[in-house]
Coordinates of C-alpha atoms (C1' of nucleotides) in Angstrom, one line a residue:
Chain A
X5 CA 146.2 111.5 20.4
X6 CA 143.2 109.6 19.6
X7 CA 143.8 107.0 22.3
X8 CA 144.3 109.7 24.9
X9 CA 141.0 111.2 24.0
X10 CA 139.5 107.8 24.3
X11 CA 140.9 107.3 27.8
X12 CA 139.8 110.7 28.8
X13 CA 136.3 109.9 27.5
X14 CA 136.2 106.7 29.6
X15 CA 137.2 108.6 32.7
X16 CA 134.6 111.3 32.1
X17 CA 132.0 108.7 31.6
X18 CA 132.9 107.0 34.9
X19 CA 132.7 110.2 36.8
X20 CA 129.4 111.1 35.3
X21 CA 128.1 107.6 36.2
X22 CA 129.3 107.8 39.7
X23 CA 127.8 111.2 40.5
X24 CA 124.5 110.0 39.0
X25 CA 124.1 108.7 42.6
X26 CA 122.8 105.4 41.4
X27 CA 120.2 104.4 43.9
X28 CA 118.7 101.0 43.6
X29 CA 115.0 100.6 42.8
X30 CA 114.6 98.7 46.0
X31 CA 115.5 101.8 48.0
X32 CA 113.4 104.1 45.9
X33 CA 110.3 102.0 46.4
X34 CA 110.7 102.2 50.1
X35 CA 111.0 106.0 50.3
X36 CA 107.2 106.7 50.1
X37 CA 106.6 104.3 52.9
X38 CA 109.2 106.1 55.1
X39 CA 107.6 109.3 54.2
X40 CA 104.2 108.1 55.3
X41 CA 105.4 106.8 58.6
X42 CA 107.4 110.0 59.4
X43 CA 104.2 112.0 58.6
X44 CA 102.4 110.0 61.2
X45 CA 105.1 110.6 63.7
X46 CA 105.0 114.3 63.1
X47 CA 101.2 114.2 63.8
X48 CA 102.0 112.4 67.1
X49 CA 104.3 115.2 68.0
X50 CA 107.5 113.1 67.9
X51 CA 110.6 115.2 67.4
X52 CA 113.3 112.6 67.0
X53 CA 113.5 108.9 66.4
X54 CA 116.3 106.3 66.2
X55 CA 116.7 103.8 63.4
X56 CA 116.0 101.1 66.1
X57 CA 112.7 102.5 67.1
X58 CA 111.6 103.3 63.5
X59 CA 112.5 99.7 62.6
X60 CA 110.2 98.4 65.2
X61 CA 107.3 100.5 64.1
X62 CA 107.8 99.7 60.4
X63 CA 108.7 96.1 60.7
X64 CA 112.1 96.4 58.9
X65 CA 115.7 96.2 60.2
X66 CA 117.4 99.2 61.6
X67 CA 120.4 98.4 59.4
X68 CA 118.3 98.7 56.3
X69 CA 116.9 102.1 57.4
X70 CA 120.4 103.5 58.0
X71 CA 121.6 102.1 54.7
X72 CA 118.6 103.5 52.8
X73 CA 119.0 107.0 54.2
X74 CA 122.7 107.0 53.6
X75 CA 122.2 106.5 49.9
X76 CA 121.4 110.2 50.0
X77 CA 123.9 111.4 52.5
X78 CA 123.6 111.6 56.2
X79 CA 120.2 112.7 57.5
X80 CA 120.9 111.8 61.1
X81 CA 123.3 112.5 63.9
X82 CA 125.3 110.1 65.9
X83 CA 124.1 109.6 69.4
X84 CA 120.9 111.4 68.7
X85 CA 119.1 109.7 65.9
X86 CA 117.0 111.4 63.2
X87 CA 115.0 114.7 63.4
X88 CA 111.6 113.6 62.4
X89 CA 110.5 116.8 60.6
X90 CA 113.8 117.2 58.9
X91 CA 113.9 113.6 57.7
X92 CA 110.3 113.8 56.5
X93 CA 111.1 117.0 54.6
X94 CA 114.2 115.6 53.0
X95 CA 112.5 112.4 51.8
X96 CA 109.7 114.5 50.4
X97 CA 112.2 116.5 48.5
X98 CA 113.9 113.4 47.1
X99 CA 110.5 112.2 46.0
X100 CA 109.9 115.5 44.1
X101 CA 107.1 116.8 46.3
X102 CA 108.6 120.3 46.1
X103 CA 108.9 120.3 42.3
X104 CA 105.5 121.7 41.7
X105 CA 104.5 119.1 39.3
X106 CA 101.3 119.6 37.3
X107 CA 99.0 116.8 36.2
X108 CA 96.0 116.1 34.1
X109 CA 93.6 113.2 34.5
X110 CA 92.4 111.7 31.3
X111 CA 89.2 109.6 31.5
X112 CA 86.5 110.6 33.9
X113 CA 84.9 107.3 34.7
X114 CA 84.5 106.2 38.3
X115 CA 88.2 105.7 38.7
X116 CA 89.1 109.1 37.2
X117 CA 86.4 110.6 39.4
X118 CA 87.8 108.9 42.5
X119 CA 91.3 110.2 41.8
X120 CA 89.9 113.7 41.0
X121 CA 88.1 113.7 44.4
X122 CA 90.8 112.5 46.8
X123 CA 93.5 114.8 48.1
X124 CA 96.1 112.4 47.0
X125 CA 97.7 114.7 44.6
X126 CA 97.7 118.0 46.5
X127 CA 99.0 116.2 49.6
X128 CA 102.0 115.1 47.6
X129 CA 102.7 118.5 46.0
X130 CA 101.2 117.6 42.6
X131 CA 98.6 120.0 41.2
X132 CA 95.7 118.6 39.2
X133 CA 95.2 121.2 36.5
X134 CA 92.4 119.8 34.4
X135 CA 90.3 116.7 33.5
X136 CA 89.7 115.3 30.1
X137 CA 87.0 113.1 28.7
X138 CA 85.1 112.5 25.5
X139 CA 81.6 112.1 26.8
X140 CA 79.4 115.1 25.6
X141 CA 77.6 115.2 28.9
X142 CA 80.9 115.8 30.8
X143 CA 82.8 118.0 28.4
X144 CA 82.5 121.7 29.4
X145 CA 81.3 120.9 32.9
X146 CA 83.2 121.2 36.2
X147 CA 83.9 118.2 38.4
X148 CA 85.0 118.8 42.0
X149 CA 86.2 122.3 40.9
X150 CA 88.2 121.0 37.9
X151 CA 87.2 121.9 34.4
X152 CA 86.5 119.0 32.0
X153 CA 87.9 119.4 28.5
X154 CA 87.4 117.3 25.5
X155 CA 90.2 114.9 24.9
X156 CA 90.7 116.5 21.5
X157 CA 92.2 119.5 23.4
X158 CA 94.7 117.3 25.3
X159 CA 97.7 118.0 23.1
X160 CA 97.4 121.7 22.9
X161 CA 96.5 122.0 26.6
X162 CA 99.5 120.1 27.8
X163 CA 101.8 122.1 25.4
X164 CA 100.5 125.4 26.7
X165 CA 100.2 124.6 30.4
X166 CA 103.5 122.9 31.2
X167 CA 102.0 119.6 32.3
X168 CA 104.4 117.1 33.8
X169 CA 102.2 114.1 34.6
X170 CA 99.4 112.4 32.7
X171 CA 97.0 110.1 34.6
X172 CA 95.4 107.5 32.3
X173 CA 92.1 106.3 33.5
X174 CA 90.7 105.7 30.0
X175 CA 89.5 102.4 28.6
X176 CA 92.1 100.0 27.5
X177 CA 91.4 100.7 23.8
X178 CA 92.2 104.4 23.9
X179 CA 95.2 104.2 26.3
X180 CA 97.9 103.8 23.7
X181 CA 96.6 106.8 21.7
X182 CA 96.3 109.0 24.7
X183 CA 99.7 108.0 25.9
X184 CA 101.2 109.0 22.5
X185 CA 99.4 112.3 22.6
X186 CA 100.6 113.1 26.1
X187 CA 104.2 112.1 25.3
X188 CA 104.3 114.2 22.1
X189 CA 103.0 117.1 24.1
X190 CA 106.0 116.9 26.4
X191 CA 104.6 115.2 29.4
X192 CA 107.3 113.5 31.5
X193 CA 105.5 110.9 33.4
X194 CA 102.5 108.6 32.7
X195 CA 100.5 107.1 35.5
X196 CA 98.7 104.3 33.8
X197 CA 95.6 102.6 35.2
X198 CA 94.5 101.1 31.9
X199 CA 94.7 97.4 32.2
X200 CA 97.6 97.0 29.8
X201 CA 101.2 97.9 29.5
X202 CA 102.0 100.9 27.4
X203 CA 104.7 100.9 24.9
X204 CA 105.9 104.5 24.7
X205 CA 108.7 105.0 22.3
X206 CA 109.7 108.4 23.6
X207 CA 112.6 107.8 25.8
X208 CA 111.9 111.0 27.8
X209 CA 108.7 109.6 29.2
X210 CA 108.5 107.3 32.2
X211 CA 105.6 105.1 32.7
X212 CA 104.2 103.8 36.0
X213 CA 101.7 101.0 35.4
X214 CA 99.2 100.3 38.1
X215 CA 97.9 96.8 37.8
X216 CA 95.1 96.5 40.3
X217 CA 94.2 93.1 38.9
X218 CA 97.7 91.9 39.7
X219 CA 97.4 93.1 43.2
X220 CA 94.1 91.2 43.6
X221 CA 95.6 88.0 42.2
X222 CA 98.5 88.3 44.6
X223 CA 96.0 88.5 47.4
X224 CA 94.2 85.5 46.1
X225 CA 97.4 83.5 46.0
X226 CA 98.0 84.5 49.6
X227 CA 94.5 83.4 50.6
X228 CA 94.9 80.1 48.7
X229 CA 98.3 79.2 50.1
X230 CA 97.0 80.1 53.6
X231 CA 100.0 82.2 54.4
X232 CA 100.3 82.9 58.0
X233 CA 99.6 86.5 58.9
X234 CA 101.1 88.1 55.9
X235 CA 101.0 91.8 55.0
X236 CA 101.9 92.6 51.5
X237 CA 102.5 96.1 50.4
X238 CA 101.7 97.1 46.8
X239 CA 104.5 99.0 45.2
X240 CA 105.8 99.2 41.8
Chain B
X20 CA 113.2 61.6 76.9
X21 CA 112.7 65.3 76.8
X22 CA 115.7 65.9 74.5
X23 CA 114.6 63.2 72.1
X24 CA 111.1 64.8 71.8
X25 CA 112.9 68.0 71.2
X26 CA 115.0 66.6 68.4
X27 CA 112.0 64.9 66.9
X28 CA 110.2 68.2 67.0
X29 CA 112.9 70.0 65.2
X30 CA 112.9 67.3 62.4
X31 CA 109.1 67.5 62.0
X32 CA 109.3 71.2 61.8
X33 CA 112.0 71.0 59.1
X34 CA 110.0 68.5 57.1
X35 CA 106.8 70.7 57.3
X36 CA 108.8 73.7 56.2
X37 CA 110.3 71.9 53.2
X38 CA 107.0 70.6 51.8
X39 CA 105.5 74.0 52.2
X40 CA 106.9 74.5 48.7
X41 CA 108.4 77.7 49.8
X42 CA 108.2 80.0 46.7
X43 CA 109.8 83.4 47.0
X44 CA 107.7 86.5 47.0
X45 CA 109.6 87.7 44.0
X46 CA 108.3 84.8 42.0
X47 CA 104.8 85.1 43.2
X48 CA 104.6 88.7 42.3
X49 CA 105.6 87.9 38.7
X50 CA 102.9 85.3 38.2
X51 CA 100.0 87.7 37.5
X52 CA 102.1 89.4 34.8
X53 CA 102.9 86.1 33.2
X54 CA 99.2 85.3 33.3
X55 CA 98.3 88.6 31.6
X56 CA 100.8 88.1 28.8
X57 CA 99.7 84.5 28.2
X58 CA 96.1 85.7 28.0
X59 CA 97.2 88.1 25.3
X60 CA 99.0 85.4 23.4
X61 CA 95.9 83.2 23.5
X62 CA 93.9 86.0 22.0
X63 CA 96.4 86.2 19.3
X64 CA 95.9 82.6 18.6
X65 CA 99.4 81.4 19.6
X66 CA 99.5 77.8 20.5
X67 CA 103.1 77.5 21.9
X68 CA 105.9 79.7 23.0
X69 CA 109.5 79.3 24.1
X70 CA 111.0 80.9 27.1
X71 CA 113.3 82.8 24.7
X72 CA 110.4 84.4 22.8
X73 CA 108.4 85.1 25.9
X74 CA 111.4 86.7 27.4
X75 CA 111.7 89.1 24.5
X76 CA 108.0 90.1 24.7
X77 CA 108.1 90.6 28.4
X78 CA 111.5 92.1 28.8
X79 CA 112.9 89.6 31.2
X80 CA 115.4 86.8 30.8
X81 CA 114.6 83.4 29.5
X82 CA 116.5 82.0 32.4
X83 CA 114.2 83.7 34.9
X84 CA 111.1 82.5 33.1
X85 CA 112.2 78.9 33.2
X86 CA 113.3 79.2 36.9
X87 CA 110.0 80.8 37.8
X88 CA 107.9 78.1 36.2
X89 CA 110.0 75.4 37.6
X90 CA 109.2 76.4 41.2
X91 CA 105.9 74.7 40.5
X92 CA 107.1 71.8 38.5
X93 CA 107.6 71.5 34.8
X94 CA 105.0 73.2 32.7
X95 CA 107.0 72.9 29.5
X96 CA 108.4 70.3 27.2
X97 CA 112.0 70.0 26.0
X98 CA 112.5 70.9 22.4
X99 CA 108.9 72.3 22.1
X100 CA 108.5 75.0 24.7
X101 CA 105.3 75.8 26.5
X102 CA 101.7 75.2 25.5
X103 CA 100.2 78.7 25.9
X104 CA 96.7 77.6 27.0
X105 CA 98.0 75.0 29.4
X106 CA 100.5 77.4 31.0
X107 CA 97.9 80.1 31.2
X108 CA 95.5 77.7 32.9
X109 CA 98.1 76.4 35.3
X110 CA 99.2 79.8 36.4
X111 CA 95.6 80.8 36.9
X112 CA 95.2 77.8 39.1
X113 CA 98.2 78.7 41.1
X114 CA 96.8 82.2 41.6
X115 CA 93.6 80.7 43.0
X116 CA 91.4 81.8 40.1
X117 CA 89.6 78.5 40.2
X118 CA 88.9 78.6 43.9
X119 CA 85.6 80.3 43.6
X120 CA 86.5 83.1 46.0
X121 CA 83.7 85.4 47.1
X122 CA 84.2 89.1 47.9
X123 CA 82.4 92.0 49.4
X124 CA 83.2 95.7 48.7
X125 CA 82.9 97.9 51.8
X126 CA 82.6 101.6 51.1
X127 CA 80.8 102.8 48.0
X128 CA 82.6 106.0 47.2
X129 CA 83.9 106.7 43.8
X130 CA 86.7 104.1 44.2
X131 CA 84.3 101.4 45.5
X132 CA 82.0 102.2 42.6
X133 CA 84.9 102.0 40.2
X134 CA 85.8 98.5 41.5
X135 CA 82.1 97.4 41.5
X136 CA 81.9 98.4 37.9
X137 CA 84.9 96.9 36.3
X138 CA 85.1 93.2 35.3
X139 CA 88.3 92.9 37.3
X140 CA 86.9 90.4 39.8
X141 CA 84.9 88.1 37.5
X142 CA 87.7 88.0 35.0
X143 CA 89.9 86.6 37.8
X144 CA 87.4 84.1 39.1
X145 CA 86.3 86.2 42.1
X146 CA 82.6 86.8 42.6
X147 CA 81.5 90.1 44.1
X148 CA 78.6 89.1 46.3
X149 CA 77.5 92.4 47.9
X150 CA 78.3 96.0 48.6
X151 CA 78.3 97.8 51.9
X152 CA 78.0 101.4 52.9
X153 CA 76.6 103.6 55.6
X154 CA 75.0 106.4 53.5
X155 CA 71.2 106.2 53.9
X156 CA 70.7 107.1 50.2
X157 CA 72.7 104.1 49.1
X158 CA 71.7 101.5 51.6
X159 CA 68.9 99.3 50.2
X160 CA 69.5 100.2 46.6
X161 CA 71.3 98.3 43.9
X162 CA 74.5 99.4 42.2
X163 CA 75.5 97.8 38.9
X164 CA 73.4 94.8 39.9
X165 CA 74.8 94.4 43.4
X166 CA 72.7 95.0 46.4
X167 CA 74.0 97.6 48.9
X168 CA 73.7 96.7 52.6
X169 CA 74.3 98.8 55.6
X170 CA 77.7 98.2 57.1
X171 CA 76.0 97.1 60.3
X172 CA 75.1 93.9 58.5
X173 CA 78.7 93.2 57.5
X174 CA 79.5 90.7 60.2
X175 CA 76.4 88.6 59.9
X176 CA 76.5 88.7 56.1
X177 CA 80.0 87.4 55.9
X178 CA 79.4 84.7 58.4
X179 CA 76.3 83.5 56.5
X180 CA 77.6 83.8 53.0
X181 CA 81.1 82.3 53.2
X182 CA 83.0 85.4 52.1
X183 CA 86.7 85.0 51.5
X184 CA 87.8 88.5 50.5
X185 CA 86.9 91.9 51.9
X186 CA 87.7 95.0 49.8
X187 CA 88.2 98.1 51.9
X188 CA 87.3 101.3 50.1
X189 CA 86.2 103.1 53.2
X190 CA 87.6 106.3 54.6
X191 CA 90.8 106.0 56.7
X192 CA 88.9 106.5 59.9
X193 CA 86.7 103.5 59.6
X194 CA 89.2 101.2 58.0
X195 CA 90.5 99.6 61.2
X196 CA 87.1 98.9 62.5
X197 CA 85.8 97.4 59.3
X198 CA 89.0 95.2 59.0
X199 CA 88.3 93.9 62.5
X200 CA 84.7 93.1 61.7
X201 CA 85.7 91.3 58.5
X202 CA 88.4 89.3 60.2
X203 CA 86.2 88.3 63.1
X204 CA 83.6 87.2 60.5
X205 CA 86.1 84.7 59.1
X206 CA 87.2 86.6 55.9
X207 CA 90.6 85.3 54.8
X208 CA 92.0 88.2 52.8
X209 CA 91.7 92.0 53.0
X210 CA 92.3 94.2 50.0
X211 CA 92.9 97.6 51.6
X212 CA 92.6 100.8 49.7
X213 CA 92.4 103.0 52.8
X214 CA 95.4 105.1 52.9
X215 CA 96.9 103.5 56.0
X216 CA 98.4 100.2 57.0
X217 CA 96.1 97.9 58.8
X218 CA 97.2 96.1 61.9
X219 CA 95.1 92.9 62.0
X220 CA 95.9 90.7 64.9
X221 CA 94.1 87.7 63.5
X222 CA 96.9 85.6 62.1
X223 CA 94.5 83.8 59.6
X224 CA 93.9 87.0 57.7
X225 CA 96.3 88.3 55.1
X226 CA 96.3 91.9 54.1
X227 CA 97.2 93.4 50.7
X228 CA 97.6 97.1 51.1
X229 CA 97.3 99.2 47.9
X230 CA 99.1 102.5 48.3
X231 CA 98.2 104.5 45.3
X232 CA 99.9 107.5 46.8
X233 CA 103.2 105.6 47.0
X234 CA 102.9 104.7 43.4
X235 CA 102.4 108.4 42.5
X236 CA 105.4 109.3 44.5
X237 CA 107.5 106.8 42.8
X238 CA 106.5 108.2 39.5
X239 CA 107.4 111.7 40.7
X240 CA 110.8 110.4 41.7
X241 CA 111.3 109.0 38.3
X242 CA 110.2 112.3 36.6
X243 CA 112.5 114.3 38.9
X244 CA 115.6 112.1 38.4
X245 CA 114.9 112.1 34.7
X246 CA 115.3 108.4 34.4
X247 CA 115.8 107.4 30.8
X248 CA 112.8 105.5 29.4
X249 CA 111.8 103.6 32.5
X250 CA 108.8 101.5 32.9
X251 CA 107.8 100.7 36.4
X252 CA 105.3 98.1 37.2
X253 CA 103.3 98.4 40.4
X254 CA 103.1 95.3 42.3
X255 CA 102.9 94.4 46.0
Chain C
dT8 C1' 133.0 111.8 80.1
dA9 C1' 129.9 107.9 79.2
dG10 C1' 126.1 106.5 76.6
dA11 C1' 123.8 106.4 72.5
dT12 C1' 123.3 106.0 67.8
dT13 C1' 124.8 106.9 63.3
dG14 C1' 127.6 106.1 59.1
dT15 C1' 130.0 102.6 56.8
dT16 C1' 132.5 98.4 56.0
dA17 C1' 132.4 93.4 55.9
dA18 C1' 129.7 89.1 55.9
dT19 C1' 125.6 86.8 54.6
dC20 C1' 121.9 85.8 52.2
dG21 C1' 118.9 85.4 48.3
dA22 C1' 117.7 86.2 43.7
dT23 C1' 119.2 86.4 39.0
dT24 C1' 121.8 84.9 35.2
dA25 C1' 124.6 81.7 32.6
dA26 C1' 125.6 77.2 31.2
dC27 C1' 124.7 72.7 29.9
dA28 C1' 123.1 68.0 30.2
dA29 C1' 118.6 65.8 29.6
dT30 C1' 115.1 64.9 26.5
dC31 C1' 111.4 65.8 23.4
Chain D
dT9 C1' 118.7 61.4 13.9
dA10 C1' 119.6 66.4 14.5
dG11 C1' 117.8 70.6 16.3
dA12 C1' 115.4 72.8 19.7
dT13 C1' 114.4 73.9 24.1
dT14 C1' 113.5 72.7 28.7
dG15 C1' 114.9 71.6 33.6
dT16 C1' 118.4 72.2 36.7
dT17 C1' 122.9 73.0 38.6
dA18 C1' 126.6 76.3 39.1
dA19 C1' 128.3 81.2 39.0
dT20 C1' 127.3 85.8 39.5
dC21 C1' 125.4 89.6 41.1
dG22 C1' 122.9 92.6 44.2
dA23 C1' 120.5 93.5 48.4
dT24 C1' 120.1 92.8 53.2
dT25 C1' 122.0 92.2 57.7
dA26 C1' 125.6 92.3 61.2
dA27 C1' 129.3 94.5 63.3
dC28 C1' 131.8 98.2 64.9
dA29 C1' 134.5 102.4 64.6
dA30 C1' 133.4 107.3 64.4
dT31 C1' 131.2 110.9 66.8
dC32 C1' 127.6 113.5 68.7

DNA sequence: TAGATTGTTAATCGATTAACAATC
DNA sequence: TAGATTGTTAATCGATTAACAATC
């Protein structure tokens, strides 16, 4: 009896794993880039494109493009290629652009301001709901149409407003504390610009660290080693 | 005669390739992270560390650490481990921190200001020499101790001041033109924050694109797919 | 139908991990 | 010397590329 349950358990686990559609990180990290290029093609009025042509534009192999898209089921049609708009929409969906995610930006220094000013979030279906800072001259004001709250209010605000994403543009020293607050308030993703790696215990929170300094160093390495025309893309 | 020259050519090419010390991109991209962690260890007063302990701290395998460092020759000592300060210094050297690179920031919006304000550059041995913008209210002023020139002066300035790195925080529309100017003025590396991929023809220039939007999208994907505690690191 | 191009399997390549001999 | 830990080779794993049958 016991051993049958065990075997059943193993099978169920296997099934669950397999329909988890385990897509490799390598593929995931390429999705935003596909999305950008397809957006450009739409602007240019292109209706369809083959993996061969897209591969030339993007500087990757056609094989890789077809493999990548096939991780998520067929987006194309034999003999025709891919419908640009459809593919663009599908990848956008995969990336969660249609989920209506809501974000707060914590830390309104120059970087926080820069992020609050671009259209980066709205263009990707993420709504910035509020800004947070501790500086008395900022708290209570509006910036670019967003209200600035004191960071004391962060926990309650996120609880009450169903916030999915917290953007950390605070100084290194307060990053860990803010991350903790956000995670306890139920936020699901942290976009971390503080120059340190967060150790969030809550296993429901995922952290995306942005290390601009690392990017600069990689560029310096390239300059030093005099790489022939190299184009690096930052990602993850 | 011709065929002998041909063969000779092939051999010379092979030799040149082999002493190019071809280090994989995967390794290069990990170097800044090693450097950061070693910096932390120095702050903590650690004098030596084994690959085993470092692997625990950084969440990678000890094998990988030893392989990575060995791409550049032995930095450690059997039975002892690695001298933290020495290793930190060596990796810094590899990354070009001691090269005395000089940079200009072009585009003094919020992002340009953010970069001009952090100590990111000086901490990595890169000197910011000047800022550039086209806005009349900025041109001729100083920002955070750096002089702001009109972008018209970019070409001459870079020529005359031996600038290695150009930071592009200009709007998308002007990015391509600024990149061209910088590359013609002899700049060796472009750090591109404009939300587009540059096509620089000059094969002596390397471009590092920073796509913050891609990073945000990757985070959204993670949130959507409800990845169990995942920590992504942005890089290249 | 013939031509084009995907979806998908097989082959290759490269990167990571494991193992262990060298050596401090 | 014995113990520790690297440097390095071999084994494994995963990702990319090539090839081609399926099919629009």
